[in-house]
Amino acid sequence: MTVDGKPMTTEQVLEAIARERRRLMTAVDALGADATRVRVTEEWTAKDVLAHCVHWVGQIAFGLGAPLEPPAWVVGVEGRPTGEEWNKRVVEHHRRLSLEEMKREFDRYVDHLVARVAELTDDQMNATNLIAWDLGHQLWRQIGSETFEHWPPHSLDIERARWCIRCVACAASGSRSRRPTTTRRKRRA
């Protein structure tokens, strides 16, 4: 993602993170207690989505030198787990947390990342050598792939789940959903 064909500035990256973070958290909050019960994907609740995001945000924050200790789901791991294996580990690790605790954990990791990003220059944001395990990609792309480009599909899944809950509730009560619809005009004879 570039802005008008140019590399992204640090300010643009921070704005994109803030925008997509707000959208994700608004979607989670809109589910309320259902965020821990209703599946928003085949496997995950909205709370599980936040746990998943914590791992990947944490990787980037840690790679940028954020003062984070290696988390329990990472310590002692041998070999090179796949992305799916990491996801299972982090989601299972966070199962015991309440929704509010999970939201605080997500915010803590994102705050660490944002603090590190805010210290970077625009030149550093566009450098390709700042994260050792992903050389060759601009830093803003690495950050975006785990935040502002990664979160929108999750936000959409959560938003869709909310609509499904509302549609089921409306069907059960016999009322109509307030979801916007289009009306067809009758053809003239």
Phi, psi and omega in degrees: 000127173234164177253117183052039177076005181250155176300158182278146175272166176300318179299318179295321178295314179299319178295319180294318177299313182298316181298310184285332174295315178301315181297314181298313182291326176297318179297315179298312181299324181295333177285337181060223182298335178295345180297341179255355185242319187273132176286129177257345170229184179300330186245333194245148166272174176298323177298319177297323178300316178298319178299313178304314181295326179303316182299310186287323174296318179299323179300313181293315180300315179298317179298334178269004176092017177297145182283068179246135173281147175303128184289161184302326181285353179255324184300132176083001179287132177252153180077199181235089179300151176286168176302319179295321178295319176299316180302314180299317181298312185290320179295315179297319179302322185268001181305323185289342182284147171287169177300316180297320178295321179294320177297319177296321178295316177301311180300320180299314180293316179295320178300320177298316179296312181301319179298319179290317181299319182298337180276351186270148175277167176297323178297317178295322181298333182256004177286160182245015185230023185265341177241113190303325185273002181219051179293147178102347177248141178299144183303318181298329176291320179297315179296313181299323182295341179249359182226263191292343172262338183272323186287327184305317177297325176294317177302316180297317177302317182291318178298318178296318179300320179297317178297321179297319178298315180296320180294319178296316179297319180294318180296320180294327182269350180084002179268170179265147176293151177268011178296136182301138177229166175251152177246146178266141175274144176289141177285144175280142180281000000 
